[in-house]
Amino acid sequence: MFGRRAPCGARKVNVVKLFGRFRSSPVRSLTDKHPRSVAGQVFALQVAVVVLLVATAVLALVLQSRLDSSREAKNRSIAVAETFAHSPGVLAALKTPDPSKVLQPLTEAGRKAAGVDFIVVMDTKGIRYTHPKPDRIGKRFVGTIEPSLAGHVYTESVHGPLGHEVQATVPIFDNKSKVVALVSAGLKVKNVTSVVNRQLPIIFGAGAAALALATGGTALVARRLRRQTHRLGPAEMTRMYEHHDAVLHSVREGVLIVGTEGQLLLANDEARRLLELPPDAEGRHISELPSLDPPTVELLASGRVATDEVHLAGERLLAVNQRPTDRHGGPKGTVATLRDSTELRALYGKAEMARERLRLLYDAGLGIGTTLDVVRTAEELAKVAVPRFADFVTVDLADPVLRGEEPAGTATDMRRTAVHGIRDDHPLYELDRLIDFLPSTPQARGFGSGRPELVPDLSATPGWRAQDPVRTQMIVEYGIHSLITVPLQARGVVLGVANFWRSEKPQPFEEDDLSLAEELVARAAVCIDNARRYTREHTLAVALQRSLLPRALPEQSALEVAHRYLPALSGVSGDWFDVIPLPGSRVALVVGDVVGHGLHAAATMGRLRTAVHNFSTLDLPPDEILSHLDDLVGRIDQEEVEAAGAGVTGATCLYAIYDPVSRHCAMARAGHPVPALVHPDGSVSFPDLPAGPPLGLGGMPFETAELELAEGTQLVLYTDGLIEDRTRDIDVGIELLRQALASHPDRPPEESCQAVLDELLPGRPKDDVALLIARTRAIPPDHVANWDVPFDPAAVAGMRAAVAEKLDDWGLSELAFAMELVLSELITNALRYGSAPVTVRLLRDRTLTCEVSDGSSTSPHLRYAATMDEGGRGLFLVAQMAERWGTRYTPQGKVIWAELSLP
C-alpha cells in the first residue's frame, strides 16, 4: 500500500497549505479512536522480526559452538594419540619386561602437557599399560579397538573409568608396519561442555547488543514514519489520501509540483484548466508544454521562491506562488499554486485608483493654501496634480483677482498665473501672459457657466483650435490630446479656470476624472479667494500706510537725508519717520513707533504724524512737542477705552531739530532708542539723551539735549525693529549697528542705509523697521548777516540801508525793495510792541530769510484794518510780499521771520 501511495505522500508534503485541516482535530480524533497506528504496527512487527532473528542467531551460535568444541576435542585427541604413538622410545618401552613402568610417567607428562584427560597405552588385546588412575592398569580398555587393530584411527564417545569421554584410538606400528600396540587419548565430555558454557555469555551479550541496535534503528524508523503518517492507522491513511485526492482536484486554486530536473510531477484539475495543459502533461518537461508563456516557464523551471507574481496565461492573469518542497524533509522540487486574479486585478485596480485619488486629495489639502498669496496658491494647485493626475496643469486667473479685486464676468483679460508639467519644452501659453479666450473655447464656456468642460480629443475640437490655430496645432503635434477645464469658483464668483492636460498617458480623460478635478479645484478656489481677499485688504492697508508715510522728502539744504522702511511679515504697522523743514533753514527729524500691528496701529501712526507736523509749525522745542504728543496719545487711549474697551495704544518717538547756521542739534526722546552719531573721523557714538517715558503714560516731563555737530556728521535714527530680535540681545544689535556704521565717514547716507540693513536684517524682519540717516551740512558764514538794532525808531532807516547794501553784495538787488519793506515793518513792530534787545539776521539759503528778534513774548497777529484805522496794515503787507512768515519763541523772547523766494 505504501509503495503505491508514495507519490500522494509527496503531494501532501508539498501542498500542506491546502490540506492543513488533516493536521487538526478531525485527524487527531481518528488517531484517538485507533491508537495502534501504522507506525506502531510497523514498529511491533519489526521488533518481533528482530527478536526472532537475534534468537535464531544466538541458537545457531550455541549449536555451532558445541559442534566446534566436539570437533576440537576429537581433533586434539587424535593429534595427541598419534603424537604419542610415533614418539621415539615407545617401541623400545613396549619391548621391556615392564612397559608400564616406563610408559606410565611418559603418558602422564604428555597428558598434562597436551591438555587432555587421559593417554592410555594398551596391547593388541586391549590390556592397559598406562592410565591416569593407576588401579586401572592391567585392565581391559573400555572402547572399540578393532578398527585401530586394522590400522585405522578411530574416535568415539564412551562411558569409561573417568566418566563420559570422547576418545581417539590409533595403532602403534613396528618397523615392519605391524600393529604392536594401541594408544588412546581423550577428554571428558563435561570439560568440552564447560568450554562452550564459557562462550555462552559472549554469545548472548553479542545477541543482546545486536537486538538493542536493531530495536533502536527500528524505533527511529518508526518515529520518522510516525511523524510522516501523523500516527494514522491504515484506515485513516486510506481515508486521508482519498480526501487528499478529492480536495486536490476540487479546489479553485491550481497546484503544480515540479521535480528537480524541471519535469511536471503533478497538476490538479484547476491547474490543467487555467494553463490548458494536455492530458499527458505530467512527466513532461515544463518547457515542452505549449500552453505556458516564457516568463511562466522560466519561473517554474528556475525553482526560485515567488510570492504573488502575476503572469499571463492566455487572457488570464495568474497570481503565482512558488516554494521548495524540501523545507520540511520532503523530496526536492517545487510546488506552485495558481490563482485566477483577472477579475480581482480589475477590482484591485479600481480600488488602487480610488486610493490614489484619496491620497491626492489629502495631499492637496495639505499642500494647497499654505500661504495667503494668490500666485503661490495657483502654483501649488499645478504642482500637486502633476504627474499623478495630469501631465500638464495651467491656471488662468482673471487679472483683477491678482490685484485683490472682484473679477469681471467674461473670460477676457485672463492672466496665466501658473504652469507646471512633466517637461519644460511644452508649447502651452507661457507664464504671465494675458489671454483673451474666445467664446468657443472650453475655458470661456467654463468661466461663463461655472461648470467643468471635458475635451477627450483636442484634435477634433474646432472651437478650441480657433483660439490660436498655429499654437493649438503645435500642442496637438506635441502629443497633448485631452483636456479638462474646471472653473475656480468661490462664494458664487468665478475667479479663473484650471486646465488639466494629458499627453504621456494614452487614454484620454473620462467622466470619472471630472469629479476628482472638481474636488482639487474646489479646494484651491477657496484658498485663492482667501488669498485674493487678503491681498485686497493688505493692499488697502499698505496703501493706507504708504499714504501716511512721506512719499518724498522735502527739499532743504541743512541735511543730506536717506531713509528705508521695511514692513513686517505680519503686514502694516505703526513705525514712521519724517523730515520737516523749519524756518531759518532748520530741519526737524522725527522717528516714531506705535505699539502693535494692523490698521489700528497704522491709523494711529497717521494721526501722530499729522500732529507732529502741526506742532512743528508752532516752532516749539523738542520737549514741548513730545509733551503735546503725550497728551494726544492719552486722549486717543481714552477714546479707545470708552468706545471699545481697547487697551493702551502707546508709542515711542524721537524728535530732533538741526540748525545748519550754528550746527546745533536739539533732541528729545519718549521711550525711543538713542540715535547713533557717525563722526567725520569714522567713529560711532550713542549720545546720552535723557530717557523720557513712552507717549501716552503722562505725568513725566521730557528733556531736551543740545549737541554741537561737526559738519559731515551722520545722524542715524531708527526704530527698535532694527536692533531687537528674539534670537539676540539688544546689546548685540547695538554693537552690530556700530560695526555697520564705523569706519565709513564719507559713505553717502543712501549706501549707509543699505549697509545697515544688510548687516542687521539679512531676511524679512518680523517687526517693521524705519531707518533715517542724515549727514549734516553748514551754511557758510558769508551767507549770514547779523545786526544789533538800537531800541529807537530812527534806527529803522539805517537798517534798511545796511540790508540793501548786503543784498547788493549777494547779487540780490532786485529783492531790495521787498526786503526793505518787510524789514521796516518787522523792526517797527519790534520797537513799538516788543522790548530790547532787538537784532536782525539775514540768511541766504534756498530762500532769503529775514529774522527780527526781541525780548518780548508777545506775538503779533494778522488782521484786516478798518478804513479809518491808522495801523494794522503792516503784517498784511508782510504776508503779501513774503512767501511765508511766522513767529517762533526762544528763551530770550521771540523771533518774527519772513521768507522771500530767490530770483
Coordinates of C-alpha atoms in Angstrom, one line a residue, residues 390-392 422-423 475 478-482 500-507 509:
A390 CA -2.3 65.3 -15.4
D391 CA 0.8 65.7 -17.4
F392 CA 0.5 69.5 -17.5
I422 CA 6.4 66.8 -16.7
R423 CA 8.5 68.7 -19.2
I475 CA 0.1 71.5 -28.9
Y478 CA 3.5 67.8 -29.2
G479 CA 1.3 65.0 -28.0
I480 CA -1.2 66.7 -25.7
H481 CA -4.5 65.1 -26.6
S482 CA -7.0 65.5 -23.8
F500 CA -5.5 69.8 -16.8
W501 CA -3.7 68.5 -19.9
R502 CA -2.8 64.9 -20.7
S503 CA -0.1 63.7 -23.1
E504 CA 2.1 60.8 -21.8
K505 CA -0.9 58.7 -20.7
P506 CA -2.5 57.4 -23.9
Q507 CA -6.0 57.1 -22.5
F509 CA -9.7 62.0 -19.6

